[in-house]
PDB file of C-alpha atoms and ligand atoms in Angstrom:
ATOM      1  CA  UNK A 239     145.548  82.549 -68.509  1.00 67.00           C
ATOM      2  CA  UNK A 240     144.203  80.773 -71.592  1.00 74.00           C
ATOM      3  CA  UNK A 241     147.395  81.806 -73.367  1.00 94.00           C
ATOM      4  CA  UNK A 242     149.586  80.265 -70.628  1.00 96.00           C
ATOM      5  CA  UNK A 243     147.485  77.111 -70.693  1.00 96.00           C
ATOM      6  CA  UNK A 244     147.728  76.743 -74.468  1.00 97.00           C
ATOM      7  CA  UNK A 245     151.495  77.295 -74.382  1.00 97.00           C
ATOM      8  CA  UNK A 246     151.810  74.605 -71.717  1.00 98.00           C
ATOM      9  CA  UNK A 247     149.687  72.279 -73.884  1.00 97.00           C
ATOM     10  CA  UNK A 248     151.956  72.780 -76.898  1.00 97.00           C
ATOM     11  CA  UNK A 249     155.105  72.324 -74.795  1.00 98.00           C
ATOM     12  CA  UNK A 250     153.754  69.012 -73.487  1.00 97.00           C
ATOM     13  CA  UNK A 251     153.652  67.715 -77.067  1.00 97.00           C
ATOM     14  CA  UNK A 252     156.891  69.353 -78.165  1.00 97.00           C
ATOM     15  CA  UNK A 253     158.880  67.986 -75.187  1.00 96.00           C
ATOM     16  CA  UNK A 254     156.967  64.700 -74.832  1.00 97.00           C
ATOM     17  CA  UNK A 255     156.133  65.665 -71.262  1.00 98.00           C
ATOM     18  CA  UNK A 256     153.513  64.515 -68.772  1.00 98.00           C
ATOM     19  CA  UNK A 257     152.241  66.773 -65.956  1.00 98.00           C
ATOM     20  CA  UNK A 258     151.529  65.238 -62.549  1.00 98.00           C
ATOM     21  CA  UNK A 259     149.807  67.304 -59.847  1.00 98.00           C
ATOM     22  CA  UNK A 260     149.043  66.685 -56.200  1.00 98.00           C
ATOM     23  CA  UNK A 261     145.551  67.566 -54.909  1.00 98.00           C
ATOM     24  CA  UNK A 262     147.010  70.377 -52.744  1.00 98.00           C
ATOM     25  CA  UNK A 263     148.394  72.534 -55.574  1.00 98.00           C
ATOM     26  CA  UNK A 264     146.183  75.434 -56.789  1.00 98.00           C
ATOM     27  CA  UNK A 265     143.127  74.456 -58.842  1.00 97.00           C
ATOM     28  CA  UNK A 266     144.351  76.194 -61.999  1.00 97.00           C
ATOM     29  CA  UNK A 267     147.450  73.952 -61.923  1.00 98.00           C
ATOM     30  CA  UNK A 268     145.358  70.771 -61.325  1.00 98.00           C
ATOM     31  CA  UNK A 269     143.375  71.843 -64.413  1.00 97.00           C
ATOM     32  CA  UNK A 270     146.344  71.508 -66.782  1.00 97.00           C
ATOM     33  CA  UNK A 271     147.614  68.228 -65.268  1.00 98.00           C
ATOM     34  CA  UNK A 272     147.428  64.904 -67.066  1.00 98.00           C
ATOM     35  CA  UNK A 273     147.214  63.071 -63.755  1.00 98.00           C
ATOM     36  CA  UNK A 274     146.013  64.442 -60.402  1.00 98.00           C
ATOM     37  CA  UNK A 275     146.206  62.334 -57.263  1.00 97.00           C
ATOM     38  CA  UNK A 276     147.515  61.499 -53.830  1.00 96.00           C
ATOM     39  CA  UNK A 277     151.184  60.734 -53.266  1.00 96.00           C
ATOM     40  CA  UNK A 278     150.725  56.961 -53.722  1.00 95.00           C
ATOM     41  CA  UNK A 279     148.911  57.250 -57.032  1.00 96.00           C
ATOM     42  CA  UNK A 280     151.382  59.809 -58.390  1.00 97.00           C
ATOM     43  CA  UNK A 281     154.387  57.638 -57.460  1.00 95.00           C
ATOM     44  CA  UNK A 282     152.911  54.731 -59.473  1.00 95.00           C
ATOM     45  CA  UNK A 283     152.230  57.036 -62.455  1.00 97.00           C
ATOM     46  CA  UNK A 284     155.799  58.397 -62.266  1.00 97.00           C
ATOM     47  CA  UNK A 285     157.236  54.891 -62.289  1.00 94.00           C
ATOM     48  CA  UNK A 286     155.242  53.804 -65.328  1.00 94.00           C
ATOM     49  CA  UNK A 287     155.290  57.054 -67.302  1.00 95.00           C
ATOM     50  CA  UNK A 288     156.170  56.605 -70.981  1.00 95.00           C
ATOM     51  CA  UNK A 289     157.032  60.258 -71.693  1.00 97.00           C
ATOM     52  CA  UNK A 290     160.613  61.566 -71.629  1.00 96.00           C
ATOM     53  CA  UNK A 291     159.846  64.325 -69.100  1.00 98.00           C
ATOM     54  CA  UNK A 292     157.774  64.382 -65.929  1.00 98.00           C
ATOM     55  CA  UNK A 293     156.712  67.822 -64.693  1.00 98.00           C
ATOM     56  CA  UNK A 294     155.915  67.264 -61.020  1.00 98.00           C
ATOM     57  CA  UNK A 295     153.579  69.834 -59.473  1.00 98.00           C
ATOM     58  CA  UNK A 296     154.034  69.139 -55.800  1.00 98.00           C
ATOM     59  CA  UNK A 297     156.742  69.310 -53.126  1.00 98.00           C
ATOM     60  CA  UNK A 298     160.354  68.107 -53.285  1.00 97.00           C
ATOM     61  CA  UNK A 299     159.957  64.626 -51.758  1.00 97.00           C
ATOM     62  CA  UNK A 300     157.471  63.873 -54.540  1.00 97.00           C
ATOM     63  CA  UNK A 301     159.813  65.011 -57.332  1.00 98.00           C
ATOM     64  CA  UNK A 302     162.707  63.177 -55.712  1.00 97.00           C
ATOM     65  CA  UNK A 303     160.716  59.945 -55.380  1.00 96.00           C
ATOM     66  CA  UNK A 304     159.656  60.211 -59.024  1.00 97.00           C
ATOM     67  CA  UNK A 305     163.311  60.557 -60.072  1.00 97.00           C
ATOM     68  CA  UNK A 306     164.359  57.579 -57.914  1.00 96.00           C
ATOM     69  CA  UNK A 307     161.566  55.443 -59.367  1.00 95.00           C
ATOM     70  CA  UNK A 308     162.106  56.649 -62.928  1.00 95.00           C
ATOM     71  CA  UNK A 309     165.831  57.487 -63.225  1.00 95.00           C
ATOM     72  CA  UNK A 310     165.870  57.482 -67.020  1.00 95.00           C
ATOM     73  CA  UNK A 311     163.431  60.377 -67.200  1.00 96.00           C
ATOM     74  CA  UNK A 312     163.956  64.070 -66.779  1.00 97.00           C
ATOM     75  CA  UNK A 313     161.960  65.250 -63.756  1.00 98.00           C
ATOM     76  CA  UNK A 314     161.182  69.003 -63.556  1.00 98.00           C
ATOM     77  CA  UNK A 315     159.689  70.854 -60.612  1.00 98.00           C
ATOM     78  CA  UNK A 316     158.049  74.268 -61.238  1.00 98.00           C
ATOM     79  CA  UNK A 317     159.429  75.483 -57.904  1.00 98.00           C
ATOM     80  CA  UNK A 318     162.363  73.497 -56.601  1.00 97.00           C
ATOM     81  CA  UNK A 319     162.170  75.321 -53.253  1.00 98.00           C
ATOM     82  CA  UNK A 320     158.701  73.841 -52.495  1.00 98.00           C
ATOM     83  CA  UNK A 321     159.450  71.372 -49.725  1.00 98.00           C
ATOM     84  CA  UNK A 322     157.681  69.507 -46.921  1.00 98.00           C
ATOM     85  CA  UNK A 323     159.058  70.375 -43.470  1.00 98.00           C
ATOM     86  CA  UNK A 324     158.080  66.933 -42.145  1.00 98.00           C
ATOM     87  CA  UNK A 325     160.425  65.284 -44.640  1.00 98.00           C
ATOM     88  CA  UNK A 326     163.437  66.303 -42.473  1.00 98.00           C
ATOM     89  CA  UNK A 327     161.971  65.414 -39.087  1.00 98.00           C
ATOM     90  CA  UNK A 328     163.827  62.130 -38.433  1.00 98.00           C
ATOM     91  CA  UNK A 329     167.514  61.312 -37.932  1.00 98.00           C
ATOM     92  CA  UNK A 330     169.669  58.559 -39.393  1.00 98.00           C
ATOM     93  CA  UNK A 331     171.536  58.249 -36.034  1.00 98.00           C
ATOM     94  CA  UNK A 332     168.227  57.502 -34.282  1.00 98.00           C
ATOM     95  CA  UNK A 333     167.373  54.845 -36.920  1.00 98.00           C
ATOM     96  CA  UNK A 334     170.740  53.176 -36.283  1.00 98.00           C
ATOM     97  CA  UNK A 335     170.188  53.326 -32.517  1.00 98.00           C
ATOM     98  CA  UNK A 336     166.759  51.709 -32.850  1.00 98.00           C
ATOM     99  CA  UNK A 337     168.218  49.003 -35.152  1.00 98.00           C
ATOM    100  CA  UNK A 338     170.828  48.201 -32.481  1.00 98.00           C
ATOM    101  CA  UNK A 339     168.150  47.909 -29.797  1.00 97.00           C
ATOM    102  CA  UNK A 340     165.614  45.750 -31.700  1.00 97.00           C
ATOM    103  CA  UNK A 341     167.129  43.170 -33.990  1.00 92.00           C
ATOM    104  CA  UNK A 342     163.937  42.381 -35.893  1.00 95.00           C
ATOM    105  CA  UNK A 343     162.819  45.982 -36.374  1.00 98.00           C
ATOM    106  CA  UNK A 344     161.357  47.216 -39.668  1.00 98.00           C
ATOM    107  CA  UNK A 345     161.975  50.884 -40.313  1.00 98.00           C
ATOM    108  CA  UNK A 346     158.787  52.130 -41.989  1.00 98.00           C
ATOM    109  CA  UNK A 347     159.216  55.466 -43.710  1.00 98.00           C
ATOM    110  CA  UNK A 348     156.333  57.716 -44.694  1.00 98.00           C
ATOM    111  CA  UNK A 349     156.978  58.909 -48.248  1.00 97.00           C
ATOM    112  CA  UNK A 350     156.982  62.494 -46.901  1.00 98.00           C
ATOM    113  CA  UNK A 351     160.714  62.102 -46.168  1.00 98.00           C
ATOM    114  CA  UNK A 352     164.123  62.847 -47.725  1.00 97.00           C
ATOM    115  CA  UNK A 353     165.862  60.314 -49.960  1.00 96.00           C
ATOM    116  CA  UNK A 354     168.487  59.939 -47.255  1.00 97.00           C
ATOM    117  CA  UNK A 355     165.863  58.713 -44.778  1.00 97.00           C
ATOM    118  CA  UNK A 356     164.380  56.377 -47.401  1.00 97.00           C
ATOM    119  CA  UNK A 357     167.848  54.948 -47.985  1.00 97.00           C
ATOM    120  CA  UNK A 358     168.046  53.909 -44.325  1.00 97.00           C
ATOM    121  CA  UNK A 359     164.524  52.467 -44.222  1.00 98.00           C
ATOM    122  CA  UNK A 360     163.137  49.025 -45.030  1.00 98.00           C
ATOM    123  CA  UNK A 361     159.930  50.135 -46.696  1.00 98.00           C
ATOM    124  CA  UNK A 362     158.086  53.314 -47.648  1.00 98.00           C
ATOM    125  CA  UNK A 363     154.398  53.915 -47.100  1.00 98.00           C
ATOM    126  CA  UNK A 364     151.865  56.587 -47.901  1.00 97.00           C
ATOM    127  CA  UNK A 365     148.700  57.445 -46.006  1.00 97.00           C
ATOM    128  CA  UNK A 366     146.760  55.378 -48.550  1.00 96.00           C
ATOM    129  CA  UNK A 367     148.649  52.107 -47.971  1.00 97.00           C
ATOM    130  CA  UNK A 368     150.412  52.333 -44.563  1.00 98.00           C
ATOM    131  CA  UNK A 369     148.065  49.976 -42.752  1.00 97.00           C
ATOM    132  CA  UNK A 370     148.136  47.317 -45.440  1.00 97.00           C
ATOM    133  CA  UNK A 371     151.939  47.425 -45.705  1.00 98.00           C
ATOM    134  CA  UNK A 372     152.676  47.359 -41.972  1.00 98.00           C
ATOM    135  CA  UNK A 373     150.244  44.412 -41.621  1.00 97.00           C
ATOM    136  CA  UNK A 374     152.071  42.540 -44.394  1.00 97.00           C
ATOM    137  CA  UNK A 375     155.520  42.908 -42.762  1.00 97.00           C
ATOM    138  CA  UNK A 376     156.826  39.847 -40.909  1.00 97.00           C
ATOM    139  CA  UNK A 377     158.503  42.046 -38.261  1.00 97.00           C
ATOM    140  CA  UNK A 378     157.044  42.475 -34.773  1.00 97.00           C
ATOM    141  CA  UNK A 379     158.789  45.781 -34.054  1.00 98.00           C
ATOM    142  CA  UNK A 380     157.993  48.779 -36.236  1.00 98.00           C
ATOM    143  CA  UNK A 381     159.916  52.062 -36.143  1.00 98.00           C
ATOM    144  CA  UNK A 382     157.614  54.544 -37.863  1.00 98.00           C
ATOM    145  CA  UNK A 383     159.216  57.721 -39.234  1.00 98.00           C
ATOM    146  CA  UNK A 384     158.888  60.709 -39.611  1.00 98.00           C
ATOM    147  CA  UNK A 385     155.156  61.326 -38.822  1.00 98.00           C
ATOM    148  CA  UNK A 386     154.073  60.487 -35.267  1.00 98.00           C
ATOM    149  CA  UNK A 387     150.363  61.037 -35.979  1.00 98.00           C
ATOM    150  CA  UNK A 388     150.196  58.669 -38.952  1.00 98.00           C
ATOM    151  CA  UNK A 389     152.302  56.170 -36.969  1.00 98.00           C
ATOM    152  CA  UNK A 390     149.917  56.289 -34.018  1.00 98.00           C
ATOM    153  CA  UNK A 391     146.923  55.952 -36.317  1.00 98.00           C
ATOM    154  CA  UNK A 392     148.397  52.842 -37.968  1.00 98.00           C
ATOM    155  CA  UNK A 393     149.332  51.435 -34.541  1.00 98.00           C
ATOM    156  CA  UNK A 394     145.714  51.839 -33.364  1.00 98.00           C
ATOM    157  CA  UNK A 395     144.635  49.588 -36.261  1.00 97.00           C
ATOM    158  CA  UNK A 396     147.510  47.089 -36.278  1.00 97.00           C
ATOM    159  CA  UNK A 397     147.394  45.948 -32.680  1.00 97.00           C
ATOM    160  CA  UNK A 398     149.581  42.829 -32.838  1.00 97.00           C
ATOM    161  CA  UNK A 399     152.820  44.770 -33.403  1.00 98.00           C
ATOM    162  CA  UNK A 400     155.032  46.912 -31.198  1.00 98.00           C
ATOM    163  CA  UNK A 401     155.562  50.466 -32.462  1.00 98.00           C
ATOM    164  CA  UNK A 402     158.344  52.905 -31.753  1.00 98.00           C
ATOM    165  CA  UNK A 403     157.367  56.446 -32.723  1.00 98.00           C
ATOM    166  CA  UNK A 404     159.292  59.468 -33.907  1.00 98.00           C
ATOM    167  CA  UNK A 405     158.227  63.043 -33.154  1.00 98.00           C
ATOM    168  CA  UNK A 406     157.817  64.416 -36.717  1.00 98.00           C
ATOM    169  CA  UNK A 407     154.621  66.161 -37.752  1.00 98.00           C
ATOM    170  CA  UNK A 408     152.912  68.197 -40.468  1.00 98.00           C
ATOM    171  CA  UNK A 409     152.705  71.813 -39.283  1.00 98.00           C
ATOM    172  CA  UNK A 410     149.302  72.221 -40.985  1.00 98.00           C
ATOM    173  CA  UNK A 411     147.481  69.042 -39.845  1.00 98.00           C
ATOM    174  CA  UNK A 412     148.967  69.223 -36.340  1.00 98.00           C
ATOM    175  CA  UNK A 413     147.103  72.503 -35.741  1.00 97.00           C
ATOM    176  CA  UNK A 414     143.615  71.039 -36.075  1.00 98.00           C
ATOM    177  CA  UNK A 415     141.996  70.504 -32.676  1.00 98.00           C
ATOM    178  CA  UNK A 416     138.914  69.227 -30.875  1.00 98.00           C
ATOM    179  CA  UNK A 417     137.892  72.845 -30.277  1.00 98.00           C
ATOM    180  CA  UNK A 418     137.953  73.497 -34.057  1.00 98.00           C
ATOM    181  CA  UNK A 419     135.679  70.459 -34.505  1.00 98.00           C
ATOM    182  CA  UNK A 420     133.220  71.648 -31.863  1.00 98.00           C
ATOM    183  CA  UNK A 421     132.968  75.028 -33.555  1.00 98.00           C
ATOM    184  CA  UNK A 422     132.517  73.753 -37.067  1.00 98.00           C
ATOM    185  CA  UNK A 423     130.063  71.019 -36.054  1.00 97.00           C
ATOM    186  CA  UNK A 424     127.922  73.709 -34.393  1.00 97.00           C
ATOM    187  CA  UNK A 425     127.932  75.720 -37.636  1.00 97.00           C
ATOM    188  CA  UNK A 426     127.138  72.689 -39.867  1.00 98.00           C
ATOM    189  CA  UNK A 427     125.399  70.137 -37.597  1.00 96.00           C
ATOM    190  CA  UNK A 428     124.466  67.632 -40.339  1.00 94.00           C
ATOM    191  CA  UNK A 429     127.884  67.555 -42.080  1.00 98.00           C
ATOM    192  CA  UNK A 430     130.241  64.538 -41.992  1.00 98.00           C
ATOM    193  CA  UNK A 431     133.832  65.140 -40.860  1.00 98.00           C
ATOM    194  CA  UNK A 432     136.496  63.674 -43.186  1.00 98.00           C
ATOM    195  CA  UNK A 433     140.121  63.981 -42.054  1.00 98.00           C
ATOM    196  CA  UNK A 434     143.653  63.070 -43.068  1.00 98.00           C
ATOM    197  CA  UNK A 435     145.605  60.697 -40.743  1.00 98.00           C
ATOM    198  CA  UNK A 436     148.333  63.358 -40.268  1.00 98.00           C
ATOM    199  CA  UNK A 437     145.877  64.982 -37.817  1.00 98.00           C
ATOM    200  CA  UNK A 438     146.282  64.378 -34.071  1.00 98.00           C
ATOM    201  CA  UNK A 439     144.465  61.483 -32.364  1.00 98.00           C
ATOM    202  CA  UNK A 440     141.940  63.840 -30.665  1.00 98.00           C
ATOM    203  CA  UNK A 441     140.822  64.889 -34.178  1.00 98.00           C
ATOM    204  CA  UNK A 442     140.864  61.360 -35.634  1.00 98.00           C
ATOM    205  CA  UNK A 443     138.708  60.111 -32.761  1.00 98.00           C
ATOM    206  CA  UNK A 444     135.918  62.501 -33.698  1.00 97.00           C
ATOM    207  CA  UNK A 445     136.023  61.903 -37.481  1.00 98.00           C
ATOM    208  CA  UNK A 446     133.406  60.114 -39.582  1.00 98.00           C
ATOM    209  CA  UNK A 447     136.103  59.055 -42.055  1.00 98.00           C
ATOM    210  CA  UNK A 448     139.947  58.999 -41.977  1.00 98.00           C
ATOM    211  CA  UNK A 449     141.929  58.620 -45.185  1.00 98.00           C
ATOM    212  CA  UNK A 450     144.412  59.940 -47.722  1.00 98.00           C
ATOM    213  CA  UNK A 451     143.513  62.886 -49.979  1.00 98.00           C
ATOM    214  CA  UNK A 452     142.200  60.400 -52.598  1.00 98.00           C
ATOM    215  CA  UNK A 453     140.376  58.459 -49.908  1.00 98.00           C
ATOM    216  CA  UNK A 454     138.610  61.626 -48.720  1.00 98.00           C
ATOM    217  CA  UNK A 455     137.588  62.539 -52.277  1.00 98.00           C
ATOM    218  CA  UNK A 456     136.324  58.996 -53.035  1.00 98.00           C
ATOM    219  CA  UNK A 457     134.412  58.799 -49.761  1.00 98.00           C
ATOM    220  CA  UNK A 458     132.643  62.143 -50.265  1.00 98.00           C
ATOM    221  CA  UNK A 459     131.862  61.329 -53.895  1.00 98.00           C
ATOM    222  CA  UNK A 460     130.299  57.959 -53.054  1.00 98.00           C
ATOM    223  CA  UNK A 461     128.434  59.119 -49.938  1.00 98.00           C
ATOM    224  CA  UNK A 462     124.711  59.920 -49.925  1.00 98.00           C
ATOM    225  CA  UNK A 463     125.385  62.782 -47.510  1.00 98.00           C
ATOM    226  CA  UNK A 464     125.267  66.296 -48.898  1.00 98.00           C
ATOM    227  CA  UNK A 465     127.576  68.279 -46.568  1.00 98.00           C
ATOM    228  CA  UNK A 466     131.132  67.586 -45.460  1.00 98.00           C
ATOM    229  CA  UNK A 467     133.719  69.213 -43.209  1.00 98.00           C
ATOM    230  CA  UNK A 468     137.215  68.667 -44.639  1.00 98.00           C
ATOM    231  CA  UNK A 469     140.136  68.201 -42.255  1.00 98.00           C
ATOM    232  CA  UNK A 470     143.048  68.501 -44.663  1.00 98.00           C
ATOM    233  CA  UNK A 471     144.671  71.051 -46.995  1.00 98.00           C
ATOM    234  CA  UNK A 472     141.913  72.923 -48.901  1.00 98.00           C
ATOM    235  CA  UNK A 473     143.464  72.151 -52.308  1.00 98.00           C
ATOM    236  CA  UNK A 474     141.279  69.010 -52.289  1.00 98.00           C
ATOM    237  CA  UNK A 475     138.196  71.253 -52.567  1.00 98.00           C
ATOM    238  CA  UNK A 476     138.923  71.719 -56.267  1.00 97.00           C
ATOM    239  CA  UNK A 477     138.374  68.038 -57.061  1.00 98.00           C
ATOM    240  CA  UNK A 478     135.639  67.567 -54.432  1.00 98.00           C
ATOM    241  CA  UNK A 479     133.574  70.384 -55.962  1.00 98.00           C
ATOM    242  CA  UNK A 480     134.354  69.367 -59.534  1.00 97.00           C
ATOM    243  CA  UNK A 481     133.081  65.848 -58.940  1.00 97.00           C
ATOM    244  CA  UNK A 482     130.180  66.773 -56.655  1.00 98.00           C
ATOM    245  CA  UNK A 483     128.392  69.905 -57.865  1.00 97.00           C
ATOM    246  CA  UNK A 484     125.328  69.186 -55.678  1.00 94.00           C
ATOM    247  CA  UNK A 485     127.293  68.828 -52.398  1.00 98.00           C
ATOM    248  CA  UNK A 486     128.746  71.346 -49.963  1.00 98.00           C
ATOM    249  CA  UNK A 487     132.281  71.262 -48.513  1.00 98.00           C
ATOM    250  CA  UNK A 488     133.515  73.345 -45.575  1.00 98.00           C
ATOM    251  CA  UNK A 489     137.109  73.526 -44.314  1.00 98.00           C
ATOM    252  CA  UNK A 490     137.662  72.372 -40.716  1.00 98.00           C
ATOM    253  CA  UNK A 491     139.537  75.641 -40.217  1.00 97.00           C
ATOM    254  CA  UNK A 492     139.238  78.521 -42.684  1.00 95.00           C
ATOM    255  CA  UNK A 493     142.389  79.740 -44.436  1.00 93.00           C
ATOM    256  CA  UNK A 494     144.894  77.031 -43.351  1.00 94.00           C
ATOM    257  CA  UNK A 495     147.009  76.088 -46.387  1.00 97.00           C
ATOM    258  CA  UNK A 496     150.267  74.297 -47.087  1.00 98.00           C
ATOM    259  CA  UNK A 497     152.429  77.267 -48.183  1.00 98.00           C
ATOM    260  CA  UNK A 498     154.840  75.075 -50.136  1.00 98.00           C
ATOM    261  CA  UNK A 499     152.134  73.454 -52.253  1.00 98.00           C
ATOM    262  CA  UNK A 500     150.811  76.911 -53.037  1.00 98.00           C
ATOM    263  CA  UNK A 501     154.175  77.945 -54.494  1.00 98.00           C
ATOM    264  CA  UNK A 502     153.256  75.991 -57.621  1.00 98.00           C
ATOM    265  CA  UNK A 503     151.693  78.412 -60.137  1.00 98.00           C
ATOM    266  CA  UNK A 504     150.806  78.144 -63.824  1.00 98.00           C
ATOM    267  CA  UNK A 505     153.522  80.729 -64.646  1.00 98.00           C
ATOM    268  CA  UNK A 506     156.153  78.574 -62.964  1.00 98.00           C
ATOM    269  CA  UNK A 507     154.898  75.437 -64.769  1.00 98.00           C
ATOM    270  CA  UNK A 508     155.304  77.257 -68.075  1.00 98.00           C
ATOM    271  CA  UNK A 509     158.746  78.676 -67.172  1.00 98.00           C
ATOM    272  CA  UNK A 510     160.200  75.321 -66.127  1.00 98.00           C
ATOM    273  CA  UNK A 511     158.924  73.690 -69.339  1.00 98.00           C
ATOM    274  CA  UNK A 512     160.160  76.530 -71.573  1.00 97.00           C
ATOM    275  CA  UNK A 513     163.579  76.866 -69.958  1.00 97.00           C
ATOM    276  CA  UNK A 514     164.132  73.316 -68.696  1.00 96.00           C
ATOM    277  CA  UNK A 515     164.687  74.624 -65.151  1.00 97.00           C
ATOM    278  CA  UNK A 516     163.898  72.931 -61.823  1.00 98.00           C
ATOM    279  CA  UNK A 517     165.657  69.716 -62.837  1.00 98.00           C
ATOM    280  CA  UNK A 518     165.544  67.130 -60.029  1.00 98.00           C
ATOM    281  CA  UNK A 519     168.974  65.541 -59.547  1.00 96.00           C
ATOM    282  CA  UNK A 520     169.599  62.401 -57.495  1.00 96.00           C
ATOM    283  CA  UNK A 521     173.050  60.829 -57.199  1.00 96.00           C
ATOM    284  CA  UNK A 522     173.337  57.282 -58.469  1.00 95.00           C
ATOM    285  CA  UNK A 523     174.369  56.175 -55.007  1.00 95.00           C
ATOM    286  CA  UNK A 524     171.208  57.641 -53.440  1.00 95.00           C
ATOM    287  CA  UNK A 525     169.037  56.310 -56.211  1.00 94.00           C
ATOM    288  CA  UNK A 526     170.338  52.784 -55.846  1.00 93.00           C
ATOM    289  CA  UNK A 527     170.009  52.777 -52.064  1.00 94.00           C
ATOM    290  CA  UNK A 528     166.672  54.613 -51.724  1.00 95.00           C
ATOM    291  CA  UNK A 529     164.927  52.767 -54.544  1.00 95.00           C
ATOM    292  CA  UNK A 530     164.544  49.527 -52.579  1.00 96.00           C
ATOM    293  CA  UNK A 531     162.198  50.979 -49.950  1.00 97.00           C
ATOM    294  CA  UNK A 532     160.020  52.647 -52.621  1.00 96.00           C
ATOM    295  CA  UNK A 533     159.919  49.542 -54.779  1.00 94.00           C
ATOM    296  CA  UNK A 534     159.018  47.404 -51.788  1.00 96.00           C
ATOM    297  CA  UNK A 535     156.089  49.735 -51.106  1.00 96.00           C
ATOM    298  CA  UNK A 536     154.808  49.347 -54.644  1.00 95.00           C
ATOM    299  CA  UNK A 537     155.176  45.589 -54.401  1.00 95.00           C
ATOM    300  CA  UNK A 538     153.469  45.179 -50.975  1.00 96.00           C
ATOM    301  CA  UNK A 539     150.663  47.582 -51.843  1.00 94.00           C
ATOM    302  CA  UNK A 540     149.724  45.682 -54.986  1.00 88.00           C
TER     303      UNK A 540
HETATM  304  P1  13P B 761     148.379  62.081 -49.524  1.00 93.96           P
HETATM  305  O1  13P B 761     149.331  60.962 -49.632  1.00 93.96           O
HETATM  306  O2  13P B 761     147.103  61.726 -48.858  1.00 93.96           O
HETATM  307  O3  13P B 761     148.170  62.711 -50.842  1.00 93.96           O
HETATM  308  O4  13P B 761     148.995  63.212 -48.566  1.00 93.96           O
HETATM  309  C1  13P B 761     150.212  63.811 -48.805  1.00 93.96           C
HETATM  310  C2  13P B 761     150.465  64.885 -47.870  1.00 93.96           C
HETATM  311  O5  13P B 761     151.423  65.576 -47.957  1.00 93.96           O
HETATM  312  C3  13P B 761     149.506  65.121 -46.814  1.00 93.96           C
HETATM  313  O6  13P B 761     149.817  66.282 -46.098  1.00 93.96           O
HETATM  314 FE1  SF4 B 762     154.097  68.383 -45.920  1.00 93.96          FE
HETATM  315 FE2  SF4 B 762     152.004  69.025 -44.454  1.00 93.96          FE
HETATM  316 FE3  SF4 B 762     152.418  70.238 -46.777  1.00 93.96          FE
HETATM  317 FE4  SF4 B 762     151.659  67.668 -46.716  1.00 93.96          FE
HETATM  318  S1  SF4 B 762     150.467  69.452 -46.032  1.00 93.96           S
HETATM  319  S2  SF4 B 762     153.253  68.558 -47.976  1.00 93.96           S
HETATM  320  S3  SF4 B 762     152.764  66.971 -44.900  1.00 93.96           S
HETATM  321  S4  SF4 B 762     153.731  70.329 -44.956  1.00 93.96           S
END
């Protein structure tokens, strides 16, 4: 392991590469990353990176967004097959239909989406900035794609706009239920429940805090409480425990992981850096058309 890590360290220097990792990838991969974060933070880092190569430890929409935001750089993914099923859960035809029906509609696209969907959208958002961005839009009608749960959460906070929802979802977060909460609260009665807004409304309603992966980590780190139940992918436990050695963290449901995020291993990071494999390619046409919605997100979230 130490050998793999030291080879990765030397390749970083040799290739002038920076390693970005999402909080859901295995802890040993987060350990060798230069930047670890939620999808919003990592997209900003990718845009401003000075190195020639970005090694993106995450799923395909993250690598693709990095390439769109930073087209002059080489973007490598340790496992190019690591994807997010939600990214495909909206249709361009439906966007066009909604645009015909509502002439002032803003198509708001969660960053967990394909480049093709971003190209047909007005602005991207992440779970960390969705509320702020939707509030800042002049449009009354909002078509929120692909995630219905995040869309409904934003709508519950931004009450002066009319929302049209799409039925996309995260297979992991959608599974969490009120029954799971009842069970885990019985086991850890004093613990606070922190959840991601991709969870269903019945889960959000019972939570003590709702936020992005970074939001959850910040909240737990700043809180005086000592025990927390975590309603998101357990990869966040690595950073939660690293920052808070005196606190206890329990998963809302034991053993539920995002299988695609777990495809990223140290061996694959080394291989892609050694062999230059897993190159993210984006056509110039897609880059030019999908860049606007990502750039607008960065601008409105500032
Ligand atoms: P964050 O933007 O909170 O990191 O979440 C990304 C994600 O894929 C959640 O399932
Ligand atoms: Fe996609 Fe869900 Fe995995 Fe996040 S946890 S990358 S939304 S499948």
